[in-house]
Coordinates of C-alpha atoms and ligand atoms in Angstrom, one line a residue:
Chain M
M1 CA 0.0 0.0 0.0
D2 CA 1.1 3.5 -0.7
A3 CA 2.9 4.9 2.4
E4 CA 1.2 8.2 2.2
V5 CA -2.3 6.7 2.1
D6 CA -1.3 4.5 5.0
A7 CA -0.2 7.4 7.1
T8 CA -3.4 9.3 6.4
R9 CA -5.5 6.2 7.5
Q10 CA -3.4 5.9 10.7
A11 CA -4.0 9.5 11.5
A12 CA -7.7 9.1 10.9
S13 CA -7.9 6.2 13.3
A14 CA -5.9 8.2 15.8
D15 CA -8.6 10.9 15.7
I16 CA -11.1 8.2 16.7
E17 CA -8.8 6.7 19.4
L18 CA -7.8 9.9 21.1
P19 CA -11.1 11.0 22.5
L20 CA -11.7 7.4 23.5
L21 CA -8.4 7.3 25.4
L22 CA -9.2 10.6 27.1
D23 CA -12.6 9.3 28.2
A24 CA -11.0 6.2 29.5
L25 CA -8.6 8.2 31.6
Y26 CA -11.4 10.3 33.0
L27 CA -13.6 7.4 33.8
K28 CA -10.9 5.3 35.3
Y29 CA -8.6 7.8 37.0
H30 CA -10.7 11.0 37.2
Y31 CA -8.1 13.0 35.4
D32 CA -9.8 15.2 32.8
F33 CA -7.6 15.9 29.7
R34 CA -10.7 16.3 27.5
G35 CA -10.3 20.1 27.2
Y36 CA -6.6 20.1 26.4
A37 CA -5.1 21.4 23.2
L38 CA -5.2 18.5 20.7
A39 CA -1.9 19.2 18.8
S40 CA 0.2 19.0 21.9
L41 CA -1.8 16.0 23.4
R42 CA -1.1 14.1 20.1
R43 CA 2.6 14.9 20.2
R44 CA 3.0 13.9 23.9
L45 CA 1.0 10.7 23.4
R46 CA 3.2 9.8 20.4
S47 CA 6.2 9.9 22.7
A48 CA 4.4 7.9 25.3
M49 CA 3.6 5.3 22.7
T50 CA 7.2 4.9 21.9
R51 CA 8.1 4.7 25.6
F52 CA 5.5 2.1 26.3
G53 CA 6.2 0.2 23.1
C54 CA 2.6 0.6 21.9
R55 CA 1.8 0.9 18.2
T56 CA -1.5 2.6 18.5
L57 CA -3.5 4.7 21.0
S58 CA -5.8 1.7 21.5
Q59 CA -2.9 -0.3 22.7
L60 CA -1.9 2.4 25.0
Q61 CA -5.5 2.6 26.3
D62 CA -5.5 -1.1 26.9
R63 CA -2.3 -0.8 28.9
V64 CA -3.3 2.0 31.2
L65 CA -6.8 0.6 31.8
H66 CA -5.5 -2.8 32.8
E67 CA -2.1 -1.9 34.3
P68 CA -2.8 0.9 36.8
A69 CA 0.9 1.0 37.6
S70 CA 1.6 2.4 34.2
F71 CA -0.7 5.5 34.8
P72 CA 1.9 7.6 36.7
A73 CA 4.4 7.2 33.9
L74 CA 1.8 8.3 31.4
L75 CA 0.8 11.2 33.6
D76 CA 4.4 12.5 33.3
F77 CA 4.1 12.6 29.5
L78 CA 0.7 14.3 29.7
T79 CA 1.6 17.0 32.2
V80 CA 4.9 18.2 30.8
P81 CA 6.6 18.6 34.2
V82 CA 9.3 21.1 33.2
S83 CA 10.1 24.3 35.2
D84 CA 12.9 26.5 36.3
L85 CA 13.8 28.8 39.1
F86 CA 13.0 32.4 38.3
R87 CA 11.9 31.2 34.8
D88 CA 11.8 34.3 32.6
P89 CA 13.6 36.6 35.1
S90 CA 11.9 39.7 33.8
Y91 CA 8.6 38.4 35.0
F92 CA 9.9 38.3 38.5
K93 CA 11.6 41.6 38.1
A94 CA 8.2 43.1 37.1
I95 CA 6.6 41.5 40.2
R96 CA 9.2 43.2 42.4
E97 CA 8.8 46.5 40.8
R98 CA 5.1 46.7 40.1
V99 CA 3.3 44.2 42.3
V100 CA 5.3 44.0 45.5
P101 CA 4.8 47.7 46.4
L102 CA 1.0 47.2 46.4
L103 CA 1.3 43.8 48.2
R104 CA 3.0 45.7 51.1
T105 CA -0.3 47.4 51.9
Y106 CA -2.0 44.2 52.9
P107 CA -1.7 42.9 56.5
S108 CA -1.4 39.3 55.3
L109 CA -1.0 37.8 51.9
K110 CA -2.1 34.7 50.1
I111 CA -0.7 33.7 46.8
W112 CA -1.8 30.9 44.5
V113 CA 0.7 29.2 42.2
A114 CA -1.5 27.1 39.9
G115 CA 0.3 24.3 38.0
C116 CA 3.4 24.5 40.2
S117 CA 5.0 21.4 38.7
T118 CA 8.2 20.5 40.7
G119 CA 8.0 23.7 42.8
E120 CA 10.5 26.0 41.2
E121 CA 7.9 28.8 40.7
A122 CA 6.7 28.7 44.2
Y123 CA 10.2 28.7 45.7
S124 CA 11.1 31.6 43.4
L125 CA 8.2 33.7 44.8
A126 CA 9.0 32.7 48.3
I127 CA 12.7 33.8 47.8
L128 CA 11.6 37.0 46.2
L129 CA 9.1 37.8 49.0
R130 CA 11.7 36.9 51.7
E131 CA 14.1 39.4 50.0
E132 CA 11.3 42.0 50.0
G133 CA 10.5 41.4 53.6
L134 CA 7.1 40.1 53.0
L135 CA 7.4 36.3 53.3
S136 CA 6.7 36.3 57.0
R137 CA 3.1 37.4 56.4
T138 CA 2.6 35.3 53.3
L139 CA 1.1 31.9 52.6
I140 CA 1.6 30.4 49.1
Y141 CA -0.7 27.7 47.9
A142 CA 1.1 25.8 45.2
T143 CA -1.2 23.3 43.3
D144 CA -0.8 20.8 40.5
I145 CA -2.5 17.6 39.3
N146 CA 0.6 15.5 39.2
P147 CA 1.3 13.8 42.6
Q148 CA 4.9 12.9 41.6
T149 CA 5.9 16.4 40.9
L150 CA 4.1 17.6 44.0
Q151 CA 6.2 15.2 46.0
K152 CA 9.4 16.6 44.5
A153 CA 8.2 20.1 45.1
E154 CA 7.6 19.4 48.8
A155 CA 11.1 18.0 49.1
G156 CA 12.6 21.1 47.5
V157 CA 15.6 19.1 46.2
Y158 CA 17.1 19.9 42.8
D159 CA 20.0 18.5 40.8
I160 CA 23.2 20.5 41.6
D161 CA 23.9 21.0 37.9
R162 CA 20.8 23.2 37.6
V163 CA 22.0 25.7 40.3
A164 CA 24.2 27.7 38.1
G165 CA 21.3 28.5 35.8
F166 CA 19.1 29.1 38.8
T167 CA 21.6 31.6 40.1
E168 CA 21.8 33.5 36.8
N169 CA 18.0 33.7 36.6
H170 CA 17.8 34.9 40.2
R171 CA 20.3 37.7 39.6
R172 CA 18.5 38.8 36.5
S173 CA 15.3 39.0 38.5
G174 CA 16.7 41.9 40.5
A175 CA 18.0 39.8 43.4
R176 CA 18.7 41.5 46.6
S177 CA 20.8 38.7 48.1
S178 CA 22.7 35.7 47.0
L179 CA 20.8 32.6 46.0
S180 CA 23.2 30.5 48.1
D181 CA 21.5 32.0 51.2
F182 CA 18.5 29.8 50.4
Y183 CA 19.9 26.4 49.7
T184 CA 22.4 23.9 51.0
A185 CA 24.4 21.9 48.4
K186 CA 25.4 18.4 49.3
Y187 CA 26.6 15.5 47.1
Q188 CA 24.8 16.0 43.8
R189 CA 21.9 18.0 45.2
A190 CA 20.8 21.4 46.3
V191 CA 18.2 21.5 49.1
F192 CA 16.1 24.6 49.5
D193 CA 15.6 26.0 52.9
K194 CA 12.9 24.7 55.2
S195 CA 12.1 28.2 56.3
L196 CA 10.8 28.9 52.7
R197 CA 8.9 25.6 52.6
R198 CA 7.0 26.6 55.8
H199 CA 5.2 29.3 53.9
I200 CA 4.1 27.0 51.1
V201 CA 1.2 24.6 51.0
F202 CA 1.6 22.1 48.2
S203 CA -1.7 20.5 47.2
D204 CA -3.4 18.5 44.6
H205 CA -5.9 20.6 42.7
S206 CA -7.1 20.5 39.1
L207 CA -8.0 23.6 37.1
A208 CA -10.2 21.3 35.0
T209 CA -12.5 19.9 37.6
D210 CA -12.0 21.6 41.0
S211 CA -13.2 24.9 42.5
V212 CA -11.9 28.0 44.2
F213 CA -10.5 27.3 47.7
A214 CA -9.2 30.6 49.0
E215 CA -9.2 34.3 48.5
V216 CA -5.8 35.5 47.4
Q217 CA -4.1 38.7 46.4
F218 CA -2.0 37.2 43.6
V219 CA -2.4 34.3 41.2
S220 CA 0.6 33.1 39.3
C221 CA -0.3 30.5 36.6
R222 CA 2.5 30.1 34.1
N223 CA 2.9 27.8 31.1
V224 CA -0.2 25.8 32.0
L225 CA -3.0 27.5 30.0
I226 CA -1.0 27.0 26.8
Y227 CA -2.0 23.3 27.1
F228 CA -5.7 24.0 27.4
R229 CA -8.3 24.7 24.7
R230 CA -10.2 28.0 24.9
E231 CA -13.2 26.7 27.1
L232 CA -10.8 25.1 29.6
Q233 CA -8.7 28.3 29.7
D234 CA -11.9 30.2 30.4
R235 CA -12.8 27.9 33.2
A236 CA -9.3 28.3 34.8
L237 CA -9.4 32.1 34.4
G238 CA -12.8 32.2 35.9
L239 CA -11.4 30.4 39.0
F240 CA -8.6 32.9 39.2
K241 CA -11.0 35.8 38.9
D242 CA -13.2 34.4 41.7
S243 CA -10.3 33.7 43.9
L244 CA -8.7 37.2 43.6
C245 CA -9.6 40.0 45.9
R246 CA -10.6 43.2 44.2
R247 CA -7.5 44.7 42.6
G248 CA -5.7 41.4 43.0
F249 CA -3.0 40.4 40.6
L250 CA -2.7 37.7 37.9
G251 CA 0.5 36.6 36.2
L252 CA 0.6 34.3 33.2
G253 CA 3.3 32.7 31.1
A254 CA 5.3 34.5 28.3
R255 CA 3.2 32.8 25.6
E256 CA -0.2 33.2 27.3
S257 CA -2.5 36.1 27.4
L258 CA -6.0 37.1 28.4
R259 CA -6.8 38.7 25.1
F260 CA -9.3 36.2 23.7
S261 CA -10.8 35.1 27.0
T262 CA -14.3 35.7 28.1
H263 CA -12.8 37.1 31.3
A264 CA -10.6 39.7 29.5
A265 CA -12.9 42.5 30.6
A266 CA -12.5 41.6 34.2
F267 CA -8.8 42.6 34.2
T268 CA -6.6 45.5 33.2
E269 CA -3.2 45.0 31.8
M270 CA -0.4 46.1 34.1
V271 CA 2.8 45.0 32.4
R272 CA 2.1 43.7 29.0
D273 CA 5.4 42.0 28.2
D274 CA 5.4 40.1 31.4
R275 CA 1.8 39.2 31.3
L276 CA 0.8 40.8 34.6
Y277 CA -2.8 41.8 35.0
Q278 CA -4.9 43.4 37.8
R279 CA -8.5 42.5 38.6
R280 CA -11.0 45.3 38.1
D281 CA -13.4 46.3 40.8
D282 CA -16.6 45.6 39.0
A283 CA -15.7 42.3 37.7
Chain N
M1 CA -16.4 60.9 56.1
L2 CA -14.7 60.6 59.5
V3 CA -10.9 60.4 59.9
V4 CA -9.5 59.2 63.2
E5 CA -5.8 59.8 63.3
D6 CA -3.7 61.2 66.2
D7 CA -0.8 62.5 64.1
A8 CA -1.5 66.0 62.8
R9 CA 0.7 65.6 59.7
Q10 CA -0.9 62.4 58.7
R11 CA -4.4 63.9 59.3
D12 CA -3.6 66.7 56.9
S13 CA -2.2 64.4 54.3
I14 CA -5.3 62.1 54.4
R15 CA -7.5 65.2 54.2
A16 CA -5.5 66.4 51.1
L17 CA -5.7 62.9 49.6
L18 CA -9.4 62.3 50.1
G19 CA -11.1 65.7 50.4
N20 CA -12.8 67.3 47.4
D21 CA -16.0 69.1 46.6
D22 CA -18.1 65.9 47.1
V23 CA -16.4 64.6 50.1
Q24 CA -16.6 66.3 53.5
I25 CA -14.1 65.2 56.0
T26 CA -14.3 65.5 59.7
A27 CA -11.0 64.7 61.3
V28 CA -10.5 63.8 65.0
E29 CA -7.5 62.8 67.2
S30 CA -8.9 60.4 69.7
G31 CA -11.3 57.5 70.1
A32 CA -13.6 59.5 72.4
E33 CA -14.0 62.3 69.9
A34 CA -14.7 59.7 67.2
L35 CA -17.5 58.2 69.3
A36 CA -18.9 61.6 70.0
Q37 CA -18.9 62.5 66.3
L38 CA -20.6 59.2 65.4
R39 CA -23.4 60.0 67.8
T40 CA -24.1 63.4 66.4
A41 CA -23.7 62.9 62.6
T42 CA -24.0 60.2 60.0
F43 CA -20.9 59.2 58.1
D44 CA -20.5 57.2 54.9
C45 CA -17.1 55.9 55.8
V46 CA -14.5 55.9 58.6
V47 CA -10.8 55.8 58.2
M48 CA -9.0 55.1 61.4
D49 CA -5.5 54.6 62.7
L50 CA -4.9 51.8 65.3
T51 CA -2.8 53.8 67.7
L52 CA -4.8 56.5 69.4
P53 CA -4.0 58.4 72.5
D54 CA -7.0 57.3 74.6
M55 CA -7.8 53.7 73.4
T56 CA -6.7 51.1 71.0
G57 CA -8.3 50.9 67.6
D58 CA -9.6 47.6 68.5
A59 CA -11.4 49.0 71.5
L60 CA -12.8 51.9 69.5
L61 CA -14.3 49.5 67.0
E62 CA -15.9 47.4 69.6
Q63 CA -17.4 50.5 71.3
M64 CA -18.7 51.7 67.9
A65 CA -20.4 48.4 67.4
E66 CA -22.0 48.6 70.8
Q67 CA -23.4 52.1 70.5
E68 CA -27.2 51.6 70.2
D69 CA -29.1 53.4 67.5
V70 CA -25.9 54.8 66.0
S71 CA -25.0 54.0 62.4
F72 CA -21.9 52.0 61.9
P73 CA -20.4 53.0 58.6
P74 CA -17.8 50.9 56.7
V75 CA -14.5 51.2 58.4
I76 CA -11.1 51.2 56.8
V77 CA -8.2 50.6 59.2
Y78 CA -5.1 52.5 58.1
T79 CA -2.2 51.6 60.2
G80 CA 1.6 52.0 60.2
R81 CA 2.3 48.8 62.1
S82 CA 2.1 45.2 60.9
L83 CA -0.5 42.9 62.4
T84 CA -0.5 39.3 63.6
R85 CA -3.0 37.0 62.0
D86 CA -5.1 37.1 65.2
E87 CA -5.2 40.9 65.3
E88 CA -6.2 40.9 61.6
Q89 CA -8.9 38.4 62.2
R90 CA -10.3 40.4 65.2
L91 CA -10.3 43.7 63.3
G92 CA -11.8 41.9 60.3
R93 CA -15.0 41.4 62.3
F94 CA -15.7 45.2 62.2
S95 CA -13.7 46.7 59.4
R96 CA -14.1 46.2 55.7
S97 CA -10.5 46.6 54.8
I98 CA -7.1 47.0 56.4
I99 CA -4.4 48.9 54.8
I100 CA -0.8 48.9 56.0
K101 CA 0.8 52.4 55.5
D102 CA 3.5 52.2 52.9
A103 CA 4.7 54.1 49.8
R104 CA 1.8 52.8 47.7
S105 CA -0.9 52.9 50.4
P106 CA -2.4 56.3 49.6
E107 CA -3.7 55.1 46.3
R108 CA -5.2 52.0 47.8
L109 CA -6.8 54.1 50.5
L110 CA -8.3 56.5 47.9
D111 CA -9.5 53.5 45.9
E112 CA -11.2 51.8 48.8
V113 CA -12.8 55.0 50.1
T114 CA -14.1 55.8 46.7
L115 CA -15.6 52.3 46.5
F116 CA -17.4 52.7 49.9
L117 CA -18.7 56.2 49.2
H118 CA -20.3 55.0 46.1
Q119 CA -21.9 51.9 47.6
V120 CA -25.5 52.2 48.7
E121 CA -26.0 49.7 51.4
S122 CA -27.2 49.0 54.9
T123 CA -25.2 51.0 57.5
L124 CA -25.7 48.5 60.2
P125 CA -22.5 46.8 61.4
V126 CA -22.2 43.2 60.5
E127 CA -22.3 42.2 64.1
R128 CA -25.5 44.1 64.7
Q129 CA -27.1 42.9 61.5
R130 CA -26.3 39.4 62.8
M131 CA -27.8 40.1 66.2
L132 CA -31.0 41.4 64.7
K133 CA -31.3 38.5 62.4
A134 CA -30.5 36.2 65.2
A135 CA -33.7 37.2 67.0
R136 CA -35.8 35.9 64.1
D137 CA -33.8 33.0 62.9
R138 CA -33.0 30.8 65.9
E139 CA -33.5 27.1 65.3
T140 CA -33.6 24.4 68.0
A141 CA -31.4 22.0 66.0
L142 CA -28.6 24.5 66.2
E143 CA -29.4 26.7 69.3
G144 CA -26.4 26.7 71.6
R145 CA -24.6 24.0 69.7
R146 CA -20.8 24.4 69.3
I147 CA -19.3 24.0 65.9
L148 CA -15.6 23.9 65.3
V149 CA -14.9 25.6 62.0
V150 CA -11.5 24.5 60.7
E151 CA -10.9 26.9 57.8
D152 CA -8.2 29.3 56.8
D153 CA -10.1 31.5 54.4
A154 CA -11.6 34.7 55.8
R155 CA -14.3 34.8 53.1
N156 CA -15.5 31.3 54.0
I157 CA -15.3 31.9 57.7
F158 CA -17.4 35.0 57.2
A159 CA -19.9 33.1 55.1
L160 CA -20.2 30.3 57.7
S161 CA -20.6 32.5 60.7
S162 CA -23.2 34.7 59.0
V163 CA -25.4 31.7 58.4
L164 CA -24.7 29.7 61.5
E165 CA -24.5 32.3 64.3
P166 CA -27.9 33.8 63.6
K167 CA -29.4 30.3 64.1
G168 CA -27.9 30.2 67.5
A169 CA -24.8 28.1 66.9
K170 CA -21.6 29.0 68.7
L171 CA -18.6 28.9 66.4
E172 CA -15.0 28.3 67.3
I173 CA -12.5 28.9 64.6
A174 CA -9.3 27.0 64.0
R175 CA -7.1 27.9 61.0
N176 CA -5.4 24.6 60.4
G177 CA -5.4 21.0 61.6
L178 CA -3.0 21.6 64.5
E179 CA -5.2 24.4 65.8
A180 CA -8.2 22.2 65.4
L181 CA -6.7 19.4 67.5
A182 CA -5.7 22.0 70.1
A183 CA -9.2 23.4 70.2
L184 CA -10.6 19.9 70.7
E185 CA -8.1 19.2 73.5
R186 CA -9.2 22.4 75.2
S187 CA -12.9 21.5 74.8
A188 CA -12.3 18.1 76.4
G189 CA -10.4 19.7 79.3
P190 CA -11.9 20.5 82.7
S191 CA -13.1 24.0 81.9
G192 CA -13.8 23.3 78.2
Q193 CA -17.2 23.2 76.5
A194 CA -17.9 20.2 74.3
I195 CA -17.8 20.6 70.6
D196 CA -20.8 19.1 68.8
L197 CA -19.7 19.1 65.2
V198 CA -16.6 19.9 63.1
L199 CA -16.6 21.6 59.7
M200 CA -13.2 20.7 58.2
D201 CA -11.6 22.4 55.3
I202 CA -9.2 20.1 53.4
M203 CA -6.5 22.4 52.0
M204 CA -4.8 24.2 54.9
P205 CA -1.3 25.1 56.0
E206 CA 0.5 23.3 58.8
M207 CA -1.7 20.3 58.9
D208 CA -4.3 19.5 56.2
G209 CA -7.8 18.4 56.8
L210 CA -7.4 14.8 55.8
T211 CA -4.5 14.4 58.3
A212 CA -6.4 16.3 61.0
T213 CA -9.5 14.1 60.5
R214 CA -7.4 10.9 60.8
E215 CA -5.8 12.3 64.0
I216 CA -9.2 13.0 65.5
R217 CA -10.4 9.5 64.7
R218 CA -7.4 8.0 66.5
R219 CA -8.8 9.2 69.8
A220 CA -11.4 6.9 71.2
D221 CA -13.6 9.7 72.7
W222 CA -13.7 11.5 69.3
K223 CA -14.6 8.5 67.2
K224 CA -18.3 9.6 67.1
L225 CA -17.7 13.4 66.7
P226 CA -19.4 14.4 63.4
I227 CA -17.0 15.8 60.9
I228 CA -18.1 17.3 57.6
A229 CA -15.3 17.9 55.1
L230 CA -15.3 21.1 53.0
T231 CA -13.5 20.3 49.7
A232 CA -12.6 22.3 46.6
K233 CA -12.1 19.0 44.8
A234 CA -14.9 17.5 42.8
M235 CA -14.0 14.0 41.8
K236 CA -15.5 10.9 43.3
D237 CA -12.2 9.6 44.6
D238 CA -11.4 12.9 46.2
Q239 CA -14.6 12.6 48.2
E240 CA -13.9 9.0 49.0
K241 CA -10.6 10.2 50.5
C242 CA -12.5 12.4 52.9
L243 CA -14.7 9.6 53.9
S244 CA -11.9 7.1 54.3
A245 CA -10.0 9.6 56.4
G246 CA -13.0 9.4 58.8
A247 CA -15.3 12.3 57.8
N248 CA -19.0 11.5 58.1
D249 CA -19.8 13.5 55.0
Y250 CA -18.5 16.2 52.6
I251 CA -19.7 19.2 50.7
A252 CA -18.0 20.8 47.7
K253 CA -16.9 24.4 47.5
P254 CA -18.0 26.9 46.7
L255 CA -20.3 26.4 49.6
D256 CA -24.0 26.1 49.0
V257 CA -25.3 27.5 52.3
E258 CA -28.7 25.8 52.2
K259 CA -27.1 22.4 51.5
L260 CA -24.6 22.9 54.2
L261 CA -27.3 23.7 56.7
S262 CA -29.2 20.5 55.8
L263 CA -26.0 18.5 56.2
I264 CA -25.3 20.0 59.6
R265 CA -28.9 19.2 60.7
V266 CA -28.4 15.7 59.6
W267 CA -25.2 15.1 61.4
M268 CA -25.7 17.2 64.5
P269 CA -26.1 14.8 67.4
K270 CA -29.7 15.0 68.8
Ligands
SAM301 C1 5.1 23.2 32.0 S1 4.6 23.1 33.7 C2 4.7 24.7 34.3 C3 5.4 24.8 35.6 C4 5.6 26.2 36.2 N1 4.3 26.8 36.3 C5 6.5 27.0 35.3 O1 6.0 27.9 34.6 O2 7.7 26.8 35.4 C6 2.9 22.7 33.6 C7 2.3 22.2 34.8 O3 0.8 22.3 34.8 C8 0.3 21.2 35.4 N2 -1.1 21.1 35.0 C9 -1.6 20.5 33.9 N3 -2.9 20.4 33.9 C10 -3.3 21.0 35.0 C11 -4.6 21.2 35.7 N4 -5.8 20.8 35.1 N5 -4.7 21.7 36.9 C12 -3.5 22.1 37.5 N6 -2.3 21.9 37.0 C13 -2.2 21.4 35.8 C14 1.1 20.1 35.0 O4 1.0 19.0 35.9 C15 2.5 20.7 35.0 O5 3.2 20.5 36.2

């Protein structure tokens, strides 16, 4: 058979198999990927198929339905657990310069890091707030759907080879101290300070299925909405809007924006390039 | 608008910031003067400092709430010192907003004052609204019952107390699992009053709700204590986690108040 025709047929079958697989994951494990962007789901499932040695999505479905032990590994493919300390330093610099001065006027602070992955974003904010003298009155809720990354986040242990990059990012974020004040390096690992950890609650929470849990002054949700289709993005942004106090702040990832959301009118743009927004009063 | 601030310079700067053709400002230096003003005139908003020459801001707020037949306008606390969580919670019962003085606080003050001045709403203080409502709304199932609310979020604590207290329930607040266990210990002590039911949030600092529920169930005399979990999670297995930790029932956030009341009636020991 002509190879091109064959590939087209395969792709057509995959279009049938994909929603079936997502339904299966939802029914069996209560993880809801049905509203995620299709192109990246397909890409990540292709890598998963290679890893699991499956030729088709149906085989992959058979595998995760009947071998629950394989689900955590699949989850790692589906959730893209990559992060960095002070990822996009200019974002954190903008927080220091534009958001922190207003946060100072609140007697106590709550911050929600949604989609925290292995914890780097939450630790970055904790370090920044410690440097600005605000951490002692702050509680950071850091949430994610991947229990394995949450566990790593709680431990706050990172490979020592990453620390040079962390340090560079931290500096470019307008650091007021040395990053080494915040970790201890031993063997091949750097362990972040328990005094930061004390101000962070790591918790399982899904933007796709769960609801608002606290009133906060600042929501930072970076590089998560890019994996969602429009309706799911709107659901998540609705949660952020409901969670934020009036005039609270929202920060998104470098490739994300509020522009096409149904909630766009509820926010004003504060720092366009760094995707910082402020909730309006009448929202 | 009434400004209560003992420092003359600060008084002037607040006046300069907030005063205009539409906003009349009366500025006083002490708590006693503030109370006197509130008896003679009606204000749309009060901005007050916490350190006053004759009384603490806390005491002033309480006396304002107690004055019969005197309106209690929305209060903004405007203070130069930082507050503990307890102080913040206590002040939060009477004041709409607390602003810590800093470089950017004037704009927040202006913003919040503007908001209150343009709001048309009942001028009764929350506490008094609650007391009035209480007279009508008492219900034998809840009258005098003690409910331990284990919850960290001011908005939810407020929502819970404004439905439960008017019905005659007595609320005790704990902000995390550890505080909940301590509160239960106290209630079991010689001078303690027994707690009849626990509303347990799941996502909390220090000790989460699932752990706290398990800890409570480890104690023989708390095996039967009704616990209702409050959870932001919606999936069946999340709710099963609450039950297997030992909760009697659960309710999903955001809280549906009527549904919560029914649940409390179901689980409250007779
Ligand atoms: C690429 S990482 C971003 C990590 C971090 N925010 C950053 O910018 O460095 C995306 C994270 O979003 C999480 N995520 C995916 N779907 C989610 C959902 N429905 N609710 C909460 N988190 C989700 C994934 O588990 C993953 O850890």
